[in-house]
Coordinates of C-alpha atoms and ligand atoms in Angstrom, one line a residue:
X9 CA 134.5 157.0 25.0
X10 CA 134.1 161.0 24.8
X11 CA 130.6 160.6 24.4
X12 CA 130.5 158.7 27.8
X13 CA 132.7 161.4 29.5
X14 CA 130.3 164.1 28.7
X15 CA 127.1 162.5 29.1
X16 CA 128.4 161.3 32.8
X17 CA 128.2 165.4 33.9
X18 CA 124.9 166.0 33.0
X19 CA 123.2 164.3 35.5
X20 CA 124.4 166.3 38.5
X21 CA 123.5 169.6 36.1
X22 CA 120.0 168.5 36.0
X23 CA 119.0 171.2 38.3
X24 CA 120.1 174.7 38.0
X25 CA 118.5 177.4 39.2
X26 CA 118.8 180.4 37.6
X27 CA 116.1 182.9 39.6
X28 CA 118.4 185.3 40.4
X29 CA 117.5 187.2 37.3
X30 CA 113.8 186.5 37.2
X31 CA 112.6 188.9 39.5
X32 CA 114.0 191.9 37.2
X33 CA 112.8 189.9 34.3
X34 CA 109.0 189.5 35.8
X35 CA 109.1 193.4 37.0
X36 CA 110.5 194.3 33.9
X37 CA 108.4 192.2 31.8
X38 CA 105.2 192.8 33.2
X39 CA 104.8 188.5 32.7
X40 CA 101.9 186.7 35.3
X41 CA 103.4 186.0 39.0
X42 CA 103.4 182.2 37.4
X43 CA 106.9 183.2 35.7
X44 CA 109.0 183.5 38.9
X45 CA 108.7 179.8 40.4
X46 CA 111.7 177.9 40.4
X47 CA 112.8 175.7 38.0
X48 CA 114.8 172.8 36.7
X49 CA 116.7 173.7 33.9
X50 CA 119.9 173.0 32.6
X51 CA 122.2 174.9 30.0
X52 CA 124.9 172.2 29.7
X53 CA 125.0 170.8 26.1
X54 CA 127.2 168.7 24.7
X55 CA 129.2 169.0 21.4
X56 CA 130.4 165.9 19.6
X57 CA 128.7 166.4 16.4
X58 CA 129.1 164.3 12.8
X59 CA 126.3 162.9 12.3
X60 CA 124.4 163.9 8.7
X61 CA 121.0 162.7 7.8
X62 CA 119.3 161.8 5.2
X63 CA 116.2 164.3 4.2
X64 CA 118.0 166.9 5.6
X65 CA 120.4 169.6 4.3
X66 CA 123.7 168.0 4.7
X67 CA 125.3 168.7 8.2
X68 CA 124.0 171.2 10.7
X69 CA 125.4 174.9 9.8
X70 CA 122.1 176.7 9.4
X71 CA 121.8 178.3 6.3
X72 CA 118.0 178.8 6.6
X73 CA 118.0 180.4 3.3
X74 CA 119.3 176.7 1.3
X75 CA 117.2 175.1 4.0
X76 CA 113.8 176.8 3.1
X77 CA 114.5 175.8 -1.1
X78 CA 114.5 172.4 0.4
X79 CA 111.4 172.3 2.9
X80 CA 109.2 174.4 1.2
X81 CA 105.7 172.8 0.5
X82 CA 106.4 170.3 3.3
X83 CA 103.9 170.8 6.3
X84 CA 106.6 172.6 8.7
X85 CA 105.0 172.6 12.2
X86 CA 104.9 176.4 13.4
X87 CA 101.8 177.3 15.4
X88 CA 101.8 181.4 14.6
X89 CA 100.6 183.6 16.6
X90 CA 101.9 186.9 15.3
X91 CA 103.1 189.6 18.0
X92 CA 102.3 189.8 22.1
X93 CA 100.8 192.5 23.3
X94 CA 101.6 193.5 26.6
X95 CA 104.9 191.4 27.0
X96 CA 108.2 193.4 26.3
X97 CA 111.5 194.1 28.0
X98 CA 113.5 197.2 28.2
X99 CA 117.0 196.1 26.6
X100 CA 119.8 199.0 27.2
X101 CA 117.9 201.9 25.4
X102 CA 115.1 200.2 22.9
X103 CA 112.1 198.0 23.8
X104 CA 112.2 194.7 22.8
X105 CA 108.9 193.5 21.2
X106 CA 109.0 189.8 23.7
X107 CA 108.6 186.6 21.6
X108 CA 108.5 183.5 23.0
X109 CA 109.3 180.3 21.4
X110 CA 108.7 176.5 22.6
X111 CA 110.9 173.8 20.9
X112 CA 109.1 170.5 21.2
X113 CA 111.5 167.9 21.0
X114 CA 110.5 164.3 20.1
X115 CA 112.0 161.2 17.8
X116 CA 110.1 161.7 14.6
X117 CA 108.8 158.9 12.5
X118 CA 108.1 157.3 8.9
X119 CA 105.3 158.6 7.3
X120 CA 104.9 156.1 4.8
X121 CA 106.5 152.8 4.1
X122 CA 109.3 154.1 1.9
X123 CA 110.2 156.1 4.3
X124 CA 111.3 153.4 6.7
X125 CA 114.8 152.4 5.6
X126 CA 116.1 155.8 6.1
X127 CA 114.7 157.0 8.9
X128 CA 116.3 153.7 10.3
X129 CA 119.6 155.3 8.7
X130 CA 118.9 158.8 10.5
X131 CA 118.5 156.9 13.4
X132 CA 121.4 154.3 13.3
X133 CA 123.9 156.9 11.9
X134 CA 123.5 158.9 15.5
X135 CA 126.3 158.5 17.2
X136 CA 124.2 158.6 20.5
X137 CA 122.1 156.0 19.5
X138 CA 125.2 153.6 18.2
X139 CA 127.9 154.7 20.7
X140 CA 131.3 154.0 18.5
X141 CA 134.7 154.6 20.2
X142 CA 136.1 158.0 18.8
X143 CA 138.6 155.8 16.6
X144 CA 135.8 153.7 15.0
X145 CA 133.2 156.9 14.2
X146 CA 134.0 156.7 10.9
X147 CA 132.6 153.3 10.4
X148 CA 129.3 155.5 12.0
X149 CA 127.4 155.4 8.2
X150 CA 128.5 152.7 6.7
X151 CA 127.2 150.5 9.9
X152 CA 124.0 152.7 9.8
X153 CA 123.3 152.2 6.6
X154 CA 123.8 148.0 6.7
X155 CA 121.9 148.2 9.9
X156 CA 118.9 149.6 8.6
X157 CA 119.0 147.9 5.5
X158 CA 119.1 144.7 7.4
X159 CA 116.2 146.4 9.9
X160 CA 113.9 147.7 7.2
X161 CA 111.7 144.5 6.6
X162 CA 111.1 143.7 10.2
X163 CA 110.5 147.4 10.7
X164 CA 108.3 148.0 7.6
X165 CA 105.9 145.3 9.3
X166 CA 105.8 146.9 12.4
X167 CA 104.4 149.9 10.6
X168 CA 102.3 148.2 7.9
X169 CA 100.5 146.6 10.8
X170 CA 99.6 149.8 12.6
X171 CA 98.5 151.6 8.9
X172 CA 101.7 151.8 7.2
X173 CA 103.2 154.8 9.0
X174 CA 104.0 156.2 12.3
X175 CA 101.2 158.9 13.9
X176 CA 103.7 160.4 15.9
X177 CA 103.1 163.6 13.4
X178 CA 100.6 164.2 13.4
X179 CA 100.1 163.7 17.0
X180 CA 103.0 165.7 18.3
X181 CA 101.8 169.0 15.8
X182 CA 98.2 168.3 17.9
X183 CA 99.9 168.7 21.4
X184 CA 102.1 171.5 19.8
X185 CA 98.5 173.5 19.1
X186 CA 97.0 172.5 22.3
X187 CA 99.9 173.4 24.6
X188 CA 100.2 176.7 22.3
X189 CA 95.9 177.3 23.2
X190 CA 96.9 176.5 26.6
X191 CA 99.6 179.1 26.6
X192 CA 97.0 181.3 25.8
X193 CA 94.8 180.8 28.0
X194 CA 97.7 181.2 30.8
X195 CA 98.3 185.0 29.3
X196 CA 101.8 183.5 27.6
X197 CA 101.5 183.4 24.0
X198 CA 103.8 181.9 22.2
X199 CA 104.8 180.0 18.9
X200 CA 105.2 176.2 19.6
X201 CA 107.2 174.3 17.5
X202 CA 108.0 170.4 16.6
X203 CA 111.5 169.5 16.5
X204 CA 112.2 165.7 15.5
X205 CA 115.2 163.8 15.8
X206 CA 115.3 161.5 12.9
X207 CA 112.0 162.5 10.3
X208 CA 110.2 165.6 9.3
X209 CA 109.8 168.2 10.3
X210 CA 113.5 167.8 11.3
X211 CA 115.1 169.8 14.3
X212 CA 116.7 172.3 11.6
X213 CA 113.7 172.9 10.1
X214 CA 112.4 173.9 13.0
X215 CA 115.0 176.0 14.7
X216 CA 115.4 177.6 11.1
X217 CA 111.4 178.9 11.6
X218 CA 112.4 180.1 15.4
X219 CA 115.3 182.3 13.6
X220 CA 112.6 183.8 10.6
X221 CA 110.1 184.4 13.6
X222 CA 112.9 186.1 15.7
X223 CA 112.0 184.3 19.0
X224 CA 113.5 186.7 21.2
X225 CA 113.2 184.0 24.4
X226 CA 113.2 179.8 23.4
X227 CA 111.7 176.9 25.9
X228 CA 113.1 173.4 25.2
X229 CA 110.9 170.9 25.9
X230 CA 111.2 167.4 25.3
X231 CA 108.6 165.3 24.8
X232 CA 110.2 162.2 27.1
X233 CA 109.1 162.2 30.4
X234 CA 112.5 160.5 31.4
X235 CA 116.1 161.8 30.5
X236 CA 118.0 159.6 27.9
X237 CA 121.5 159.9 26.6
X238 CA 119.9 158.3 23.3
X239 CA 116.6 160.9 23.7
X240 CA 116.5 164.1 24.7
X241 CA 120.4 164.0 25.1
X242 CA 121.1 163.2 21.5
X243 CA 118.6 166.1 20.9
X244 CA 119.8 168.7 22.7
X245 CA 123.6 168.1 21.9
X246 CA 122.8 169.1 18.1
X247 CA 120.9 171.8 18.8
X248 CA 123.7 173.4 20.9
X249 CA 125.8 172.7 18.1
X250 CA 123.5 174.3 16.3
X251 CA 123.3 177.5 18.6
X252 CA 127.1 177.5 19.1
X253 CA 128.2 178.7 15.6
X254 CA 125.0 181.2 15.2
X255 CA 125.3 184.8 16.3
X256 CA 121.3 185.1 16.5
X257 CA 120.9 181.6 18.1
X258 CA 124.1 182.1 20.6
X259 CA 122.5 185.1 22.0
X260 CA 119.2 183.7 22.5
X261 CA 118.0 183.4 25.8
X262 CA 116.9 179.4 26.3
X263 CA 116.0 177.1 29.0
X264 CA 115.9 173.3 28.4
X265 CA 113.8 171.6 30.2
X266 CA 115.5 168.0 30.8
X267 CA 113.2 166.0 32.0
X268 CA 109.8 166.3 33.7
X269 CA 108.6 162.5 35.0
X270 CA 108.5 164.3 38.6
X271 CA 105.5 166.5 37.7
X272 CA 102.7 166.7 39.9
X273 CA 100.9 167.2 37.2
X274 CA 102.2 164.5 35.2
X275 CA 102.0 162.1 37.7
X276 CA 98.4 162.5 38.4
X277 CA 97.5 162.5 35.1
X278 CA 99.1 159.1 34.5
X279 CA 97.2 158.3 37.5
X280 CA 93.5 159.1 35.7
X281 CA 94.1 156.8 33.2
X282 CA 95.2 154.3 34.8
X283 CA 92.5 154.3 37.4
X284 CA 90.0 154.8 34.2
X285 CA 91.1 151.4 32.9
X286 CA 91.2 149.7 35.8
X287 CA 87.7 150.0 36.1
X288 CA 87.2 148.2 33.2
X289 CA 88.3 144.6 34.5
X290 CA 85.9 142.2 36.0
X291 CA 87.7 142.5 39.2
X292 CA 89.6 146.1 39.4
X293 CA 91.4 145.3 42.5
X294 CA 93.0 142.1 40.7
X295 CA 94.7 143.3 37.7
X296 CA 98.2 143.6 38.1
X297 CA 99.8 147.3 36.5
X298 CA 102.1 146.2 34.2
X299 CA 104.4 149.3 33.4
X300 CA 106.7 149.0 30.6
X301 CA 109.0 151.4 29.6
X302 CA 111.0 151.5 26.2
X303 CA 114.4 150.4 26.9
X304 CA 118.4 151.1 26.3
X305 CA 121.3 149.3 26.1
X306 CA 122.6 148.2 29.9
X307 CA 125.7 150.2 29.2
X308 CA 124.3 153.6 28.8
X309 CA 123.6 153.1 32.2
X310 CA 126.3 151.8 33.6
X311 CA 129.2 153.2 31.9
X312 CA 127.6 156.3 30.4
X313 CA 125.8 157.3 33.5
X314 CA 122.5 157.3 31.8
X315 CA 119.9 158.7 34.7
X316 CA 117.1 157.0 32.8
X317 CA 117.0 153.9 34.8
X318 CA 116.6 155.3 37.8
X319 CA 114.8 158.6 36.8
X320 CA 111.9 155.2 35.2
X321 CA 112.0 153.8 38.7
X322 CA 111.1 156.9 40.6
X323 CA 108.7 157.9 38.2
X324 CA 106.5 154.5 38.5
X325 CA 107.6 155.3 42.6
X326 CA 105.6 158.4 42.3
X327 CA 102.6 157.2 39.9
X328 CA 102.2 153.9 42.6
X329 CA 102.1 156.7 45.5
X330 CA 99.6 158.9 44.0
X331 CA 97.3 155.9 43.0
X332 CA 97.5 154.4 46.8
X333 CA 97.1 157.6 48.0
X334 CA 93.2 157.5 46.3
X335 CA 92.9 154.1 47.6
X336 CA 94.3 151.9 44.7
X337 CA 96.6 149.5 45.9
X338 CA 97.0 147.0 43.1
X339 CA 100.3 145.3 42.5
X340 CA 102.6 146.3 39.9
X341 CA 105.8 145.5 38.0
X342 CA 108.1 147.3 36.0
X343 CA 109.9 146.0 32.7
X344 CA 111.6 147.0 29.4
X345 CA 110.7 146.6 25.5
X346 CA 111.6 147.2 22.5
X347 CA 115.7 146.0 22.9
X348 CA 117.2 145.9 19.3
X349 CA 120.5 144.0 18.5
X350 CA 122.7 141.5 20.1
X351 CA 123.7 143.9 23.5
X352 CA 122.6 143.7 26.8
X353 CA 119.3 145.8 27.5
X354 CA 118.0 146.8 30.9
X355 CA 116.0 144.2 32.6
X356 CA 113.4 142.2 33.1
X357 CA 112.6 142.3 29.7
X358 CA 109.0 142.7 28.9
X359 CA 108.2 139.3 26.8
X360 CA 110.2 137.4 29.2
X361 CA 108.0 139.0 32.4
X362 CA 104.6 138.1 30.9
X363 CA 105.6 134.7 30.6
X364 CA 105.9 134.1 33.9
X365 CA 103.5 136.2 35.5
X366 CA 100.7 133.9 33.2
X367 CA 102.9 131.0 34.3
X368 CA 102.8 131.9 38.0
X369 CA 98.5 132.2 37.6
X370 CA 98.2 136.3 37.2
X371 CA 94.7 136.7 35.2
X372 CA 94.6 140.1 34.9
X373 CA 97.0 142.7 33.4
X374 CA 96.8 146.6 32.6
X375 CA 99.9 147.7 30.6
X376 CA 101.2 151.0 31.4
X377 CA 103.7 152.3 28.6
X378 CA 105.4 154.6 30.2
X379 CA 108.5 156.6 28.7
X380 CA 106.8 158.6 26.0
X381 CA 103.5 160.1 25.9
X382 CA 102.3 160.0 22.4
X383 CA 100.4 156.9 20.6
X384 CA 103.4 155.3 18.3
X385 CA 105.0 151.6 17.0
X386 CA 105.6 150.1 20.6
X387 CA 102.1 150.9 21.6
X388 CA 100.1 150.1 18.6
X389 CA 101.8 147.0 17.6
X390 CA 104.2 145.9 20.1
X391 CA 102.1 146.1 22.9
X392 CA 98.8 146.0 21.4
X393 CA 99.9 143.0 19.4
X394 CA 102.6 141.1 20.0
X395 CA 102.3 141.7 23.7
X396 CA 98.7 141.1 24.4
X397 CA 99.2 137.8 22.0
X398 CA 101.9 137.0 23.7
X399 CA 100.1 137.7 27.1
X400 CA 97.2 135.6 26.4
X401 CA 99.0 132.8 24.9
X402 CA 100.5 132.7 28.6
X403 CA 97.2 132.5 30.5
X404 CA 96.5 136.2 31.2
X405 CA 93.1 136.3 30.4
X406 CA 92.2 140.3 31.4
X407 CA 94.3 142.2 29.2
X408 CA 93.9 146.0 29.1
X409 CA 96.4 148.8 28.3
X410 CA 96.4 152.4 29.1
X411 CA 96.0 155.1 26.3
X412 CA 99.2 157.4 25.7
X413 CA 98.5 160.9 27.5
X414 CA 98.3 162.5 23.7
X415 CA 96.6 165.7 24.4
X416 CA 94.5 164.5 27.6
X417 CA 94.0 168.4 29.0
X418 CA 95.8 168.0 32.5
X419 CA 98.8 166.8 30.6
X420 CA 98.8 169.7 28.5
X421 CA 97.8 172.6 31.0
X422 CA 101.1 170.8 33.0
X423 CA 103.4 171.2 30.4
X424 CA 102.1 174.3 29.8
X425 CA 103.2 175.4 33.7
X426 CA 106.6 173.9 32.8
X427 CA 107.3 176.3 30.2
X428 CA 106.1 178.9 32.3
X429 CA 108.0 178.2 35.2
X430 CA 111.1 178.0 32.9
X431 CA 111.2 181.4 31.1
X432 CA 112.6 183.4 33.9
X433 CA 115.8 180.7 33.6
X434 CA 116.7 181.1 30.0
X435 CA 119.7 182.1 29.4
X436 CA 121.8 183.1 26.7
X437 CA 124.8 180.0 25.6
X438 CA 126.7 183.1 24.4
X439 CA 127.0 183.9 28.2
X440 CA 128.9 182.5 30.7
X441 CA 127.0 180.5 33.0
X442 CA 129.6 179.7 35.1
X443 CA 128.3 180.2 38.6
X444 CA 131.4 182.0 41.1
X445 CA 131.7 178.2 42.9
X446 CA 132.7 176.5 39.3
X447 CA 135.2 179.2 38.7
X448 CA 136.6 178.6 42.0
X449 CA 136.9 174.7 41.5
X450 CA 138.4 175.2 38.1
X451 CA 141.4 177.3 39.6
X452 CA 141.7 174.9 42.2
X453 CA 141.4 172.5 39.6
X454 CA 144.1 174.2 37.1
X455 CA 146.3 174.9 40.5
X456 CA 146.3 171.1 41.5
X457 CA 146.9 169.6 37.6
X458 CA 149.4 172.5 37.2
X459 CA 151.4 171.2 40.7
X460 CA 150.8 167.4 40.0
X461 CA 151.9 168.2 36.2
X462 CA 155.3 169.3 37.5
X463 CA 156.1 166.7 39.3
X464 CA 155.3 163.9 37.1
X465 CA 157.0 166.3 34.8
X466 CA 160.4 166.4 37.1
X467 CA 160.2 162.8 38.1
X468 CA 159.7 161.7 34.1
X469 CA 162.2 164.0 33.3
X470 CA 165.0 162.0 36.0
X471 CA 163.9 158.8 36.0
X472 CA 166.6 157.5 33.4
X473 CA 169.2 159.0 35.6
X474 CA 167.5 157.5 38.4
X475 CA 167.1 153.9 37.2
X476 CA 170.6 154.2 35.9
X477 CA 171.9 155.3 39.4
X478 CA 169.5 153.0 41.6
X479 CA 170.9 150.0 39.1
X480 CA 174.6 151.3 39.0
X481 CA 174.1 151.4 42.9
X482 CA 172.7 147.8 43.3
X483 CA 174.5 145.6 40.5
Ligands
LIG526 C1 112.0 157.1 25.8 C2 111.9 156.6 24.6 C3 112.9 156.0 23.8 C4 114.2 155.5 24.0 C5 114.9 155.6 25.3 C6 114.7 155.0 22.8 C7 115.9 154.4 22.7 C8 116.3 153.6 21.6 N1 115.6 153.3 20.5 C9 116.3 152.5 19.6 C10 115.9 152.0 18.4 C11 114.7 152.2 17.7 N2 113.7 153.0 18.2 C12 112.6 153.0 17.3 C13 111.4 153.6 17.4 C14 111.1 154.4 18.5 N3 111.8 154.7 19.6 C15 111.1 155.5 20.5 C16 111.4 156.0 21.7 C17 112.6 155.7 22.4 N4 113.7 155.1 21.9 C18 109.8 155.8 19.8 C19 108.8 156.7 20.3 C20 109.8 155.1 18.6 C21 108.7 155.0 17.6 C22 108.6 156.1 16.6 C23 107.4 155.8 15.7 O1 107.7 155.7 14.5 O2 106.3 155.6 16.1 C24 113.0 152.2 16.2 C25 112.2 152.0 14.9 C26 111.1 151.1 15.1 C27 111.6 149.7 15.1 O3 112.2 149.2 14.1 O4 111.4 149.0 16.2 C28 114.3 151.7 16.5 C29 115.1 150.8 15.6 C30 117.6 152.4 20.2 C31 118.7 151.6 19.6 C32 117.6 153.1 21.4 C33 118.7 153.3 22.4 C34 119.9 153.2 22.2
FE2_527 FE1 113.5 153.7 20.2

């Protein structure tokens, strides 16, 4: 599968570091010492792009113009903040007025009950969220559309139960404003915007606002903690097909931020709450932390070289060594929820887990969701409900579960340090980021294809004659 191919690189591309222009940049600049740490960025994209959604202006060239007709009056997600004072480069021989943008990346979700069945098409028809061999992609919509056709009751319950829409909204525009005051507060001002993958505000919407505000310098950041092919990777390939075909947006300097589980800052706040809510058991020092983490399909991981699985297992490494490290040494388990449809999803699965930890005498359980950090479906009802019924119905009788991070400060003030320690990397997709080592390996590479071509070449070319003489020779 193409989609496979691609995906497989990103992993090893996870860290670049770019700091060799960031000294200039800070002098130049005049930006806080904060701007020159390293980073971990990454400007590899991938394109493989057909995927049209519904609420959206068909397909993803950028007319801005046809786009604003159709999103005007809807609540578009832009924290302004007008100009910077104090922040601009000298570009060849005019200042640049410096204008930072931050793209917030997250999944998006129904508002309202009618809006169920298609954001379940948005989200089927994605080819990295239904991974179709090349020769099958045109089956792509039709199989969305019967998929969430057949999904929309089970979903629209899911959603009635927790008020009849998701808050993931409303939510992510509260972390955009509070990571944009926290900005602020660091000296870095800058516009934050909300880019979702399958609702409103859609990530066209937003990246058309970034071009009217003319961003001269864009942070990507997604809100997963963890990289995902079907997360943050189906994000950022359309925005790079996005940028590709844009003169503006090609020669905007960007860093993407991939993924940020490994965050001190992160980590420590996952360790507060958890701490927090142990405290409320009977018997602290009993309860067993139950992390569960939404899952994928086994093959993402496996033949698609999805880092998620392992980038889940480190980050629960790191939240268990912080916690032990302030004397919490509570057992804990790690499993997955949330499969949908008849493949193979990464286990232990997290109904099948709570079964037999209540059927093996565990009494008390905190459950940690893990791979997003905003309040949505899987926590409100499939944890809160299904699970905990589930849970109890097994003989767990101390059930807790830790809050999403939401806008929790240290969480914020962290992801405000991420941004900041990824300006001095951005980097224009116009320009070559090849580094001097790549170019070597691809002329090695084109040297050794161009030598082996040949001679599969020269012996294709003979091996008639040379069948017809080895058999003339032996018969
Ligand atoms: C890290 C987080 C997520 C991963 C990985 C992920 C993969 C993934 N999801 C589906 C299918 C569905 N996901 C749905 C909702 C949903 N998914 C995530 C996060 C991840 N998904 C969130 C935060 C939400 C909730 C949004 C909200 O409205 O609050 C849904 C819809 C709900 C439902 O019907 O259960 C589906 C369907 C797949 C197939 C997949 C990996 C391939
Ligand atoms: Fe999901």
């Amino acid at each position: 599968m193409e989609a496979a191919t691609s995906h497989r690189i990103l992993p090893q591309l996870n860290v670049r570091s770019l700091n060799h222009n960031s000294t200039s940049l800070c002098s130049q600049a005049r930006l806080p010492s904060t701007f020159c740490n390293t980073t971990k960025v990454s400007l590899a994209l991938n394109s493989n792009s057909n995927d049209k959604k519904i609420g959206v202006d068909g397909g993803l060239s950028l007319s801005c113009q046809s786009q604003r007709k159709e999103f005007i009056g809807k609540t578009f997600c832009s924290v302004s903040t007008g100009m910077y004072p104090g922040i601009s480069i000298e570009s060849d021989s005019h200042i640049t007025e410096e204008k930072i943008g931050v793209l917030l990346l997250n999944l998006g979700g129904p508002e309202t009950l009618n809006d169920v069945q298609p954001f379940l098409f948005n989200l089927f028809a994605d080819p990295d969220i239904i991974r179709l061999p090349r020769l099958f992609r045109f089956l792509q919509q039709p199989l969305a559309q019967l998929i969430s056709v057949l999904r929309a009751p089970k979903s629209k319950e899911g959603y009635a139960a927790i008020g009849g829409g998701s808050p993931l909204r409303k939510i992510t525009d509260e972390q955009a404003n509070a990571l944009r005051l926290a900005l602020e507060t660091k000296e870095v001002p800058a516009n934050v915007y909300v880019a979702m993958r399958y609702w409103h505000p859609f990530t066209e919407e937003a990246v058309c606002q970034i071009k009217r505000d003319r961003i001269t310098k864009l942070v990507v950041l997604p809100l997963y903690p963890q990289y995902s092919i079907s997360t943050t990777g189906s994000s950022v390939r359309i925005l790079q097909d996005m940028f590709r075909d844009d003169s503006y947006l090609s020669r905007l300097p960007v860093a993407i931020i991939q993924s940020w589980y490994q965050r001190e800052g992160y980590i420590k706040s996952m360790a507060d709450l958890i701490e927090r809510e142990l405290q409320i058991f009977p018997n602290p020092e009993e309860a067993m932390i139950f992390f569960s983490a939404h899952g994928v399909p086994v093959s993402y991981v496996e033949d698609a070289g999805d880092p998620y699985k392992d980038q889940m297992e480190e980050c629960i490494f790191l939240i268990m060594k912080e916690l032990k490290s302030r004397g919490t040494n509570n057992e804990h388990t790690l499993a997955y929820q949330s499969r949908v449809g008849p493949v193979q999803w990464l286990k232990p699965y997290t109904d099948e887990v709570l079964v037999e930890l209540g059927q093996k005498g565990v009494k008390s359980l905190l459950a940690v969701p893990v791979s997003f950090v905003s309040e949505h479906i899987e926590t409100l009802e499939e944890i809160d409900m299904e699970y905990k019924h589930l849970a109890l119905e097994s003989g767990i009788a101390n059930w807790g579960r830790v809050p999403a991070l939401n806008c929790s400060s240290s969480f914020i003030t962290d992801l405000a340090d991420a941004v900041i320690e990824a300006l001095p990397s951005a980097m224009a997709m116009s320009t070559s980021n090849t580094t001097s080592e790549e170019v070597e390996n691809d002329i090695f590479g084109y040297v050794a294809k161009l030598f082996f071509g040949s001679i599969f070449a020269f012996v294709l070319l003979l091996s008639p004659k040379m069948l017809l003489a080895f058999r003339n020779h032996v018969l």
